[in-house]
CSV table of C-alpha atoms in Angstrom, one decimal:
chain,number,residue,atom,x,y,z
C,6,MET,CA,0.0,0.0,0.0
C,7,SER,CA,1.2,3.5,-0.8
C,8,ILE,CA,1.9,6.0,2.0
C,9,SER,CA,-0.3,8.6,0.2
C,10,PRO,CA,-3.3,8.5,-2.1
C,11,THR,CA,-1.3,9.7,-5.1
C,12,PRO,CA,2.4,9.2,-5.9
C,13,GLN,CA,2.8,12.9,-6.7
C,14,SER,CA,2.1,14.0,-3.1
C,15,ILE,CA,5.4,12.6,-1.8
C,16,PRO,CA,7.6,14.4,-4.5
C,17,GLN,CA,5.7,17.6,-3.9
C,18,ALA,CA,6.1,17.4,-0.2
C,19,LEU,CA,9.8,16.6,-0.5
C,20,ALA,CA,10.4,19.4,-3.0
C,21,SER,CA,8.8,21.9,-0.5
C,22,ALA,CA,10.9,20.6,2.4
C,23,ILE,CA,14.2,20.9,0.4
C,24,SER,CA,13.2,24.4,-0.6
C,25,LYS,CA,12.6,25.5,3.0
C,26,ARG,CA,16.1,24.2,3.9
C,27,THR,CA,18.1,26.3,1.5
C,28,GLN,CA,19.7,28.4,4.2
C,29,PHE,CA,20.1,25.5,6.6
C,30,LEU,CA,21.9,23.4,3.9
C,31,ALA,CA,24.3,26.2,3.2
C,32,HIS,CA,25.0,26.6,6.9
C,33,ALA,CA,25.6,22.9,7.3
C,34,GLU,CA,28.1,22.9,4.4
C,35,GLU,CA,29.9,25.9,5.9
C,36,ASN,CA,30.1,24.1,9.3
C,37,ASP,CA,31.4,20.7,8.0
C,38,THR,CA,28.1,18.9,8.5
C,39,ASN,CA,26.9,16.3,6.1
C,40,CYS,CA,24.4,14.5,8.3
C,41,TYR,CA,20.9,16.0,8.7
C,42,ARG,CA,17.2,15.5,8.0
C,43,ILE,CA,16.1,16.6,4.6
C,44,PHE,CA,12.4,15.5,5.1
C,45,HIS,CA,10.6,15.1,8.4
C,46,GLY,CA,7.4,13.5,7.2
C,47,THR,CA,5.2,13.8,10.3
C,48,VAL,CA,5.3,17.5,10.1
C,49,GLU,CA,6.0,18.0,6.4
C,50,GLY,CA,3.2,16.1,4.9
C,51,VAL,CA,3.8,12.4,4.8
C,52,ASN,CA,3.3,10.8,8.2
C,53,GLY,CA,5.9,8.1,8.9
C,54,LEU,CA,8.4,8.9,6.2
C,55,ASN,CA,11.8,10.3,7.1
C,56,ILE,CA,14.7,11.1,4.8
C,57,ASP,CA,18.1,11.8,6.1
C,58,ARG,CA,21.6,12.4,4.7
C,59,TYR,CA,24.2,10.3,6.5
C,60,GLY,CA,27.5,11.3,5.2
C,61,GLU,CA,27.9,10.0,1.6
C,62,ALA,CA,24.5,8.5,1.4
C,63,TRP,CA,20.8,9.2,1.5
C,64,LEU,CA,18.7,7.1,3.9
C,65,ILE,CA,14.9,6.8,3.4
C,66,GLN,CA,12.9,5.2,6.2
C,67,SER,CA,9.2,4.4,6.3
C,68,PHE,CA,7.6,3.6,9.6
C,69,HIS,CA,3.8,3.2,8.8
C,70,GLN,CA,3.4,2.1,5.2
C,71,SER,CA,5.8,0.9,2.5
C,72,LEU,CA,6.8,3.0,-0.4
C,73,THR,CA,5.7,1.7,-3.8
C,74,GLU,CA,8.4,1.1,-6.4
C,75,GLU,CA,7.2,4.2,-8.3
C,76,GLU,CA,7.4,6.4,-5.2
C,77,LEU,CA,10.8,5.1,-4.3
C,78,ALA,CA,12.1,5.8,-7.8
C,79,GLN,CA,10.6,9.4,-7.8
C,80,VAL,CA,12.1,10.2,-4.4
C,81,SER,CA,15.5,8.7,-5.2
C,82,GLU,CA,15.6,10.8,-8.4
C,83,GLN,CA,14.9,14.0,-6.4
C,84,LEU,CA,17.5,13.2,-3.8
C,85,THR,CA,20.3,12.4,-6.4
C,86,GLN,CA,19.4,15.6,-8.2
C,87,GLN,CA,20.0,17.4,-4.9
C,88,THR,CA,23.3,15.6,-4.3
C,89,SER,CA,24.4,12.6,-6.2
C,90,LEU,CA,24.8,9.9,-3.6
C,91,PRO,CA,23.7,6.3,-3.1
C,92,VAL,CA,20.1,5.9,-1.9
C,93,ILE,CA,19.3,3.3,0.8
C,94,TYR,CA,15.7,2.5,1.6
C,95,ASN,CA,14.9,0.9,5.0
C,96,ASP,CA,11.3,-0.1,5.2
C,97,ARG,CA,10.5,-0.3,8.9
C,98,SER,CA,6.7,-0.4,8.7
C,99,ASN,CA,6.1,-3.7,10.4
C,100,LYS,CA,5.1,-3.6,14.1
C,101,ASN,CA,8.6,-4.1,15.6
C,102,SER,CA,10.3,-1.6,13.3
C,103,ARG,CA,12.7,-4.2,11.9
C,104,VAL,CA,13.8,-3.5,8.3
C,105,LEU,CA,11.6,-5.4,5.9
C,106,ASN,CA,13.0,-4.8,2.4
C,107,PRO,CA,15.9,-6.6,0.7
C,108,LEU,CA,18.5,-4.5,-1.2
C,109,SER,CA,20.4,-5.3,-4.3
C,110,ASP,CA,23.8,-7.0,-3.7
C,111,GLU,CA,25.6,-3.7,-4.5
C,112,ASN,CA,23.4,-1.6,-2.2
C,113,GLU,CA,23.5,-4.2,0.6
C,114,THR,CA,27.3,-4.2,0.5
C,115,PHE,CA,27.4,-0.5,0.8
C,116,ALA,CA,24.7,-0.3,3.4
C,117,THR,CA,26.3,-2.8,5.7
C,118,SER,CA,29.8,-1.3,5.4
C,119,GLU,CA,31.2,1.2,7.8
C,120,GLN,CA,31.0,4.8,6.5
C,121,LYS,CA,32.0,8.1,8.1
C,122,MET,CA,30.0,11.4,8.4
C,123,LEU,CA,30.8,14.9,9.6
C,124,GLU,CA,28.9,17.0,12.2
C,125,ASN,CA,30.4,20.4,13.0
C,126,GLY,CA,33.8,19.0,12.0
C,127,MET,CA,33.5,15.9,14.2
C,128,LEU,CA,33.7,12.5,12.6
C,129,PHE,CA,31.1,9.8,13.4
C,130,SER,CA,30.9,6.2,12.3
C,131,SER,CA,27.9,5.4,10.1
C,132,LYS,CA,26.4,2.1,8.9
C,133,LEU,CA,23.0,2.3,7.3
C,134,ARG,CA,22.1,-1.3,8.1
C,135,HIS,CA,23.4,-3.2,11.1
C,136,GLU,CA,22.4,-5.6,13.8
C,137,GLY,CA,20.4,-2.9,15.6
C,138,GLN,CA,17.3,-1.0,14.3
C,139,ASP,CA,18.2,2.7,14.5
C,140,PRO,CA,20.9,4.7,12.7
C,141,LEU,CA,24.2,5.0,14.6
C,142,LEU,CA,23.7,8.7,15.3
C,143,PHE,CA,20.4,10.4,16.2
C,144,LEU,CA,20.4,13.6,14.1
C,145,ASP,CA,17.8,15.5,16.2
C,146,MET,CA,20.3,15.3,19.1
C,147,ARG,CA,22.7,17.6,17.3
C,148,VAL,CA,21.8,20.5,19.5
C,149,GLY,CA,22.7,18.4,22.6
C,150,ARG,CA,26.1,17.5,21.2
C,151,GLU,CA,26.7,21.2,20.4
C,152,TYR,CA,25.8,22.2,23.9
C,153,VAL,CA,28.0,19.5,25.6
C,154,LYS,CA,30.9,20.3,23.3
C,155,ALA,CA,30.7,24.0,24.2
C,156,HIS,CA,30.4,23.4,28.0
C,157,SER,CA,32.8,20.5,28.7
C,158,GLN,CA,36.2,22.3,28.9
C,159,ASP,CA,38.2,20.8,31.8
C,160,CYS,CA,35.0,19.0,33.1
C,161,SER,CA,34.2,15.5,34.1
C,162,VAL,CA,31.2,14.2,32.1
C,163,LEU,CA,28.8,11.3,32.7
C,164,ASN,CA,26.9,10.2,29.6
C,165,LEU,CA,24.0,7.9,30.5
C,166,PHE,CA,22.2,5.7,28.0
C,167,SER,CA,25.1,6.7,25.8
C,168,TYR,CA,24.2,4.6,22.8
C,169,THR,CA,27.1,5.2,20.3
C,170,CYS,CA,28.5,7.9,22.5
C,171,GLY,CA,27.9,10.9,20.3
C,172,ILE,CA,27.5,13.1,23.4
C,173,GLY,CA,30.6,11.6,25.1
C,174,THR,CA,32.6,12.2,21.9
C,175,ALA,CA,31.4,15.8,21.7
C,176,ALA,CA,32.4,16.3,25.4
C,177,ALA,CA,35.9,14.9,24.8
C,178,VAL,CA,36.4,17.0,21.7
C,179,GLY,CA,35.2,20.0,23.7
C,180,GLY,CA,38.0,19.5,26.2
C,181,ALA,CA,36.6,17.3,28.9
C,182,SER,CA,39.1,15.9,31.4
C,183,ARG,CA,37.1,12.7,31.8
C,184,VAL,CA,34.1,11.2,30.0
C,185,VAL,CA,32.3,8.1,31.3
C,186,ASN,CA,29.9,6.5,28.8
C,187,ILE,CA,27.4,4.0,30.1
C,188,ASP,CA,25.1,1.8,28.0
C,189,PHE,CA,23.9,-1.8,28.2
C,190,SER,CA,24.7,-2.6,24.5
C,191,SER,CA,28.1,-3.9,23.7
C,192,PHE,CA,27.4,-3.2,20.0
C,193,ALA,CA,26.6,0.5,20.7
C,194,LEU,CA,29.7,1.0,22.9
C,195,ALA,CA,31.9,-0.6,20.2
C,196,ALA,CA,30.6,2.0,17.8
C,197,GLY,CA,31.2,4.6,20.5
C,198,LYS,CA,34.8,3.6,20.8
C,199,LYS,CA,35.2,4.0,17.0
C,200,ASN,CA,33.7,7.5,17.3
C,201,ALA,CA,36.3,8.4,20.0
C,202,GLN,CA,39.1,7.0,17.9
C,203,LEU,CA,38.0,8.9,14.8
C,204,ASN,CA,38.3,12.1,16.8
C,205,HIS,CA,41.5,11.1,18.6
C,206,VAL,CA,39.9,11.4,22.1
C,207,GLU,CA,39.9,7.7,23.1
C,208,ASP,CA,42.3,8.5,26.0
C,209,VAL,CA,39.7,10.7,27.6
C,210,CYS,CA,36.7,8.4,27.2
C,211,GLU,CA,35.7,5.4,29.3
C,212,PHE,CA,33.1,2.8,28.2
C,213,VAL,CA,31.0,0.9,30.8
C,214,GLN,CA,28.7,-1.8,29.7
C,215,SER,CA,26.0,-1.8,32.4
C,216,ASP,CA,22.3,-1.5,33.1
C,217,ALA,CA,21.7,2.1,33.9
C,218,PHE,CA,20.1,1.5,37.3
C,219,PRO,CA,22.9,-0.2,39.1
C,220,ALA,CA,25.5,2.1,37.5
C,221,LEU,CA,23.6,5.2,38.5
C,222,ARG,CA,22.8,4.1,42.0
C,223,GLN,CA,26.4,3.2,42.7
C,224,LEU,CA,27.7,6.5,41.3
C,225,ALA,CA,25.1,8.3,43.5
C,226,GLY,CA,26.2,6.3,46.6
C,227,LEU,CA,22.9,4.5,46.9
C,228,LYS,CA,22.2,0.8,47.5
C,229,VAL,CA,21.6,-1.2,44.3
C,230,GLY,CA,18.2,-2.8,44.4
C,231,GLY,CA,15.8,-4.5,42.0
C,232,ARG,CA,12.2,-5.2,41.1
C,233,ARG,CA,10.2,-7.4,43.4
C,234,ASN,CA,11.1,-11.1,43.1
C,235,GLN,CA,13.7,-10.4,40.5
C,236,LYS,CA,17.1,-12.1,40.8
C,237,LEU,CA,19.8,-9.5,40.1
C,238,PRO,CA,22.3,-10.4,37.4
C,239,ALA,CA,26.0,-9.4,37.8
C,240,TYR,CA,26.9,-5.8,37.1
C,241,PRO,CA,30.1,-3.8,37.0
C,242,LYS,CA,31.1,-2.3,40.4
C,243,LEU,CA,31.6,1.5,40.4
C,244,ALA,CA,32.7,3.9,43.1
C,245,ALA,CA,30.5,6.8,44.2
C,246,THR,CA,31.5,9.8,42.0
C,247,GLN,CA,30.1,13.2,41.1
C,248,PHE,CA,30.5,14.9,37.8
C,249,ASP,CA,30.6,18.4,36.5
C,250,LEU,CA,28.2,17.6,33.7
C,251,VAL,CA,25.7,14.7,33.5
C,252,PHE,CA,23.7,13.9,30.4
C,253,LEU,CA,20.5,11.8,30.8
C,254,ASP,CA,18.8,10.6,27.7
C,255,PRO,CA,16.8,7.4,28.5
C,256,PRO,CA,14.5,5.5,26.1
C,257,ARG,CA,10.8,5.9,26.3
C,258,TYR,CA,10.3,2.5,28.1
C,259,ALA,CA,12.5,-0.3,29.1
C,260,LYS,CA,12.3,-3.1,31.7
C,261,SER,CA,15.1,-4.9,33.5
C,262,PRO,CA,15.5,-6.8,36.8
C,263,PHE,CA,16.9,-3.6,38.3
C,264,GLY,CA,14.0,-1.3,37.5
C,265,ILE,CA,11.7,0.1,34.8
C,266,VAL,CA,12.5,3.1,32.6
C,267,ASP,CA,9.2,5.0,32.1
C,268,LEU,CA,9.5,8.5,30.7
C,269,ILE,CA,5.7,9.1,31.1
C,270,ASN,CA,5.0,7.9,34.6
C,271,ASP,CA,8.4,7.7,36.4
C,272,TYR,CA,11.2,9.9,35.1
C,273,GLN,CA,12.2,10.6,38.7
C,274,SER,CA,13.5,7.0,39.2
C,275,LEU,CA,16.4,7.9,36.9
C,276,PHE,CA,16.5,11.6,37.5
C,277,LYS,CA,17.0,11.4,41.3
C,278,PRO,CA,20.2,9.3,41.3
C,279,ALA,CA,21.4,11.3,38.2
C,280,LEU,CA,21.1,14.6,40.1
C,281,LEU,CA,22.9,13.0,43.1
C,282,THR,CA,25.9,12.4,40.7
C,283,THR,CA,25.9,16.0,39.7
C,284,LYS,CA,28.3,18.3,41.6
C,285,ALA,CA,27.3,21.5,43.2
C,286,LYS,CA,27.3,24.2,40.5
C,287,GLY,CA,27.3,21.4,38.0
C,288,THR,CA,24.9,20.8,35.1
C,289,ILE,CA,22.5,18.0,34.3
C,290,VAL,CA,21.0,17.8,30.8
C,291,CYS,CA,17.7,16.0,30.8
C,292,CYS,CA,16.0,14.6,27.7
C,293,ASN,CA,12.4,13.3,27.2
C,294,ASN,CA,11.4,12.1,23.7
C,295,VAL,CA,7.7,11.4,24.5
C,296,ALA,CA,5.4,13.7,22.6
C,297,LYS,CA,2.5,13.4,25.0
C,298,VAL,CA,4.6,14.6,28.0
C,299,ASP,CA,3.9,18.3,28.5
C,300,ARG,CA,7.0,20.4,28.4
C,301,GLN,CA,6.2,22.7,31.3
C,302,ALA,CA,4.7,19.9,33.5
C,303,TRP,CA,7.9,17.8,33.0
C,304,PHE,CA,10.1,20.7,33.8
C,305,ASP,CA,8.2,21.5,37.0
C,306,SER,CA,8.5,17.9,38.1
C,307,LEU,CA,12.3,18.1,37.6
C,308,VAL,CA,12.5,21.2,39.7
C,309,ARG,CA,10.4,19.6,42.5
C,310,CYS,CA,12.7,16.6,42.5
C,311,VAL,CA,15.8,18.8,42.8
C,312,GLU,CA,14.2,20.8,45.7
C,313,LYS,CA,13.3,17.6,47.6
C,314,GLN,CA,17.0,16.8,47.7
C,315,GLY,CA,17.6,20.2,49.3
C,316,ARG,CA,19.1,21.7,46.2
C,317,GLN,CA,18.0,24.4,43.7
C,318,VAL,CA,17.9,24.9,40.0
C,319,THR,CA,19.9,28.1,39.7
C,320,GLN,CA,19.8,28.3,35.9
C,321,HIS,CA,18.1,26.4,33.1
C,322,THR,CA,18.5,26.4,29.3
C,323,TRP,CA,16.1,24.8,26.8
C,324,LEU,CA,17.8,23.2,23.9
C,325,ASP,CA,15.6,23.2,20.8
C,326,CYS,CA,16.1,21.0,17.8
C,327,HIS,CA,17.5,22.6,14.7
C,328,GLU,CA,15.3,23.6,11.7
C,329,ASP,CA,15.8,20.3,9.9
C,330,PHE,CA,13.5,18.8,12.5
C,331,PRO,CA,10.5,21.1,12.3
C,332,SER,CA,7.7,20.7,14.8
C,333,PHE,CA,4.0,21.7,15.2
C,334,ASP,CA,3.7,25.0,17.0
C,335,GLY,CA,7.3,24.8,18.2
C,336,ASN,CA,6.5,21.8,20.4
C,337,HIS,CA,9.0,19.2,19.4
C,338,PRO,CA,8.5,15.7,20.9
C,339,LEU,CA,12.2,15.7,22.0
C,340,LYS,CA,12.5,18.0,25.0
C,341,ILE,CA,16.0,18.8,26.2
C,342,VAL,CA,16.7,21.1,29.2
C,343,ALA,CA,20.1,21.9,30.9
C,344,LEU,CA,19.7,22.5,34.6
C,345,THR,CA,22.5,24.1,36.7
C,346,LEU,CA,22.2,22.9,40.3
C,347,SER,CA,23.3,24.4,43.6
């Protein structure tokens, strides 16, 4: 089934999106950035269709309905007219978001090989198809990487749910004295190590494969516990430590023997120990990617949690996604706020 009633609607929507990005694309080129979103379908007219540039390739992803062969051919022609690069299509419209469609042998070889991309002069590893589901760098988090890079000079940095360590790499490039990246996925951390090596900051970066709950609670000086009647698996032992800058970017929902990550109903279970790992006059950057979570209500809940610990939010800065990720009425699903704590 086609994403839209008529094949022409997708090319028209894409042409409009490219036209709106004229200044953005020029700015990206000036700033050594060749990874960005060229079409954000939910807002720009084709729900569930995203098109990104990842270095020397275009990546099309469909999340609700598959593109027809005709639609794919039309979109591919538009993209190569914009910049002549290979086009990879990942159809993720089945219920678990796994890629459905096969590629030609040539395209599959390219899509599964390691590539490189540039963001503000930093190098990141890219692979358009791999053992995971999502691309190796979340492009809407560019503003977070920019903030961390600009605020990490001589700082110790804790990067939680680090995935491929884009935030940690940016911190190290920004002059951090120590960066600790924590993620449960060995695959993601292996990509993170490559990112550190690409930017010659591997000596500053540490990589800890661990469930976030035991790691955070140990760093915060709290007892490691678990969910009722759950046998706790082994986990790395960490000493209680506070950091100048803490970055907290959890997934929407995840369950483990140690606890449940739930960004709608229980952000505090992660935020409380994370703020305890943040030094006085330090900064914690909090992220919530759930659209239904109200921005102001979420912010107010963070402030209350800080005050319950006898501390204050002395300054806060909202980090809004760049214009290649447009939103309805300025309310982007991804909310990022940097809190400076007493």
